[in-house]
Short mmCIF file of C-alpha atoms in Angstrom, two decimals:
data_model
loop_
_atom_site.label_atom_id
_atom_site.label_comp_id
_atom_site.label_asym_id
_atom_site.label_seq_id
_atom_site.Cartn_x
_atom_site.Cartn_y
_atom_site.Cartn_z
CA ARG A 28 72.68 -40.73 2.78
CA VAL A 29 75.56 -38.27 2.75
CA GLN A 30 75.18 -35.23 4.97
CA LEU A 31 77.49 -32.27 4.58
CA VAL A 32 77.96 -29.53 7.15
CA GLU A 33 79.95 -26.39 6.42
CA SER A 34 81.64 -24.20 9.01
CA GLY A 35 84.29 -21.52 9.25
CA GLY A 36 82.46 -18.63 7.66
CA GLY A 37 82.38 -15.22 9.22
CA MET A 38 83.17 -11.58 8.75
CA VAL A 39 86.65 -10.46 7.78
CA GLU A 40 88.28 -7.34 6.42
CA ALA A 41 89.54 -7.17 2.86
CA GLY A 42 92.93 -8.82 2.58
CA GLY A 43 92.16 -11.24 5.39
CA SER A 44 91.85 -15.01 5.39
CA LEU A 45 89.32 -17.65 6.34
CA ARG A 46 89.30 -21.42 6.18
CA LEU A 47 86.03 -23.12 5.41
CA SER A 48 85.42 -26.71 6.44
CA CYS A 49 82.90 -29.23 5.17
CA THR A 50 82.49 -32.33 7.29
CA ALA A 51 80.67 -35.36 5.98
CA SER A 52 78.68 -38.08 7.66
CA GLY A 53 76.91 -41.09 6.24
CA ALA A 54 79.66 -41.96 3.77
CA THR A 55 83.37 -41.71 3.16
CA LEU A 56 84.21 -38.88 0.81
CA ASP A 57 87.24 -40.59 -0.72
CA ASP A 58 85.27 -41.72 -3.79
CA TYR A 59 83.49 -38.42 -4.34
CA THR A 60 84.38 -35.42 -6.38
CA LEU A 61 83.91 -32.45 -4.07
CA GLY A 62 83.24 -28.85 -4.83
CA TRP A 63 82.81 -25.44 -3.27
CA PHE A 64 80.16 -23.14 -4.67
CA ARG A 65 78.97 -19.70 -3.65
CA ARG A 66 75.86 -17.60 -4.13
CA THR A 67 75.26 -13.90 -3.73
CA PRO A 68 71.67 -12.61 -3.52
CA GLY A 69 70.38 -11.86 -6.98
CA LYS A 70 73.04 -13.90 -8.73
CA GLU A 71 73.31 -17.48 -9.88
CA ARG A 72 75.29 -19.95 -7.85
CA GLU A 73 78.95 -19.88 -8.92
CA ARG A 74 81.36 -22.78 -8.85
CA VAL A 75 84.47 -21.75 -6.92
CA SER A 76 86.67 -24.81 -6.75
CA CYS A 77 86.65 -28.59 -6.99
CA ILE A 78 88.78 -31.61 -6.24
CA SER A 79 88.24 -34.88 -8.02
CA TRP A 80 87.86 -38.35 -6.56
CA GLY A 81 91.29 -39.74 -5.79
CA ASP A 82 92.60 -36.16 -5.79
CA LYS A 83 93.51 -36.55 -9.47
CA SER A 84 92.68 -32.95 -10.23
CA LYS A 85 91.92 -29.62 -8.61
CA ALA A 86 90.46 -26.59 -10.31
CA TYR A 87 89.50 -23.03 -9.48
CA ALA A 88 87.37 -20.28 -10.91
CA ASP A 89 89.44 -17.51 -12.45
CA SER A 90 88.08 -15.10 -9.85
CA VAL A 91 89.74 -17.02 -6.99
CA LYS A 92 92.75 -18.60 -8.65
CA GLY A 93 95.93 -17.92 -6.70
CA ARG A 94 93.98 -16.90 -3.59
CA PHE A 95 91.95 -20.00 -2.65
CA THR A 96 93.19 -23.52 -2.04
CA ILE A 97 91.02 -26.62 -1.88
CA SER A 98 92.08 -29.72 0.01
CA ARG A 99 90.63 -32.74 1.73
CA GLU A 100 91.65 -34.54 4.90
CA LYS A 101 90.72 -38.15 4.38
CA GLY A 102 91.21 -39.21 7.97
CA GLU A 103 88.77 -36.52 9.07
CA ASN A 104 86.37 -36.98 6.14
CA THR A 105 86.53 -33.23 5.68
CA LEU A 106 86.90 -30.85 2.78
CA TYR A 107 88.59 -27.49 3.22
CA LEU A 108 88.76 -24.21 1.37
CA GLN A 109 91.57 -21.93 2.45
CA MET A 110 90.74 -18.40 1.35
CA SER A 111 93.37 -15.68 1.39
CA SER A 112 93.57 -12.09 0.13
CA LEU A 113 89.83 -11.89 0.46
CA LYS A 114 87.96 -9.19 -1.45
CA PRO A 115 84.53 -7.66 -0.85
CA GLU A 116 83.34 -9.44 -4.00
CA ASP A 117 84.02 -12.77 -2.29
CA THR A 118 81.11 -12.04 0.03
CA ALA A 119 78.60 -14.85 -0.44
CA MET A 120 77.03 -17.95 1.05
CA TYR A 121 79.47 -20.79 0.47
CA TYR A 122 78.29 -24.35 -0.08
CA CYS A 123 80.12 -27.63 -0.34
CA ALA A 124 78.83 -30.43 -2.51
CA ALA A 125 79.67 -34.02 -3.37
CA SER A 126 79.36 -35.86 -6.66
CA LEU A 127 79.80 -39.48 -7.70
CA THR A 128 80.81 -38.43 -11.19
CA GLY A 129 83.46 -40.61 -12.75
CA GLU A 130 85.04 -37.67 -14.55
CA PRO A 131 88.79 -37.58 -13.84
CA SER A 132 88.72 -33.82 -14.28
CA CYS A 133 86.56 -32.33 -11.54
CA TRP A 134 85.78 -29.18 -13.55
CA ALA A 135 84.03 -31.38 -16.13
CA ALA A 136 81.37 -32.25 -13.57
CA MET A 137 78.49 -29.82 -13.96
CA GLU A 138 76.57 -28.39 -11.02
CA ASN A 139 73.62 -30.70 -11.64
CA GLU A 140 75.90 -33.69 -11.25
CA TYR A 141 76.47 -32.91 -7.61
CA ASP A 142 74.29 -35.20 -5.57
CA TYR A 143 74.66 -33.85 -2.05
CA TRP A 144 74.81 -30.31 -0.74
CA GLY A 145 75.43 -28.65 2.59
CA GLN A 146 73.37 -25.83 4.04
CA GLY A 147 76.03 -23.20 3.53
CA THR A 148 78.19 -20.88 5.59
CA GLN A 149 78.19 -17.12 5.15
CA VAL A 150 81.37 -15.23 4.31
CA THR A 151 81.32 -11.45 4.51
CA VAL A 152 84.32 -9.37 3.48
CA SER A 153 84.29 -5.70 4.39
CA SER A 154 86.20 -3.06 2.49
#
């Protein structure tokens, strides 16, 4: 069973940066499509970014495009989300997830196709 653990969240001022990490155990993530999602109280969970198996594609929500960068470190079995130029509206609980979807385009994999989820790490951006 794949277990995912996020870290790197915290409190930062607007315009600042954070790097989130998601470390896996129980399986190698190389064959998984991986995603970052976020949820704000009272709102539905939002897909932020994804990277496909084999790193064939990366994609971002319009709200974070140009500011966030997703990457994976295969040797460390870890997924990252580098977040820059943070805004108060980026405040949320951030979750990583893994999917065995065969879709070459990671954005084609819907939220319900993600099989494993972490517990989340809180990001708070103050104005």
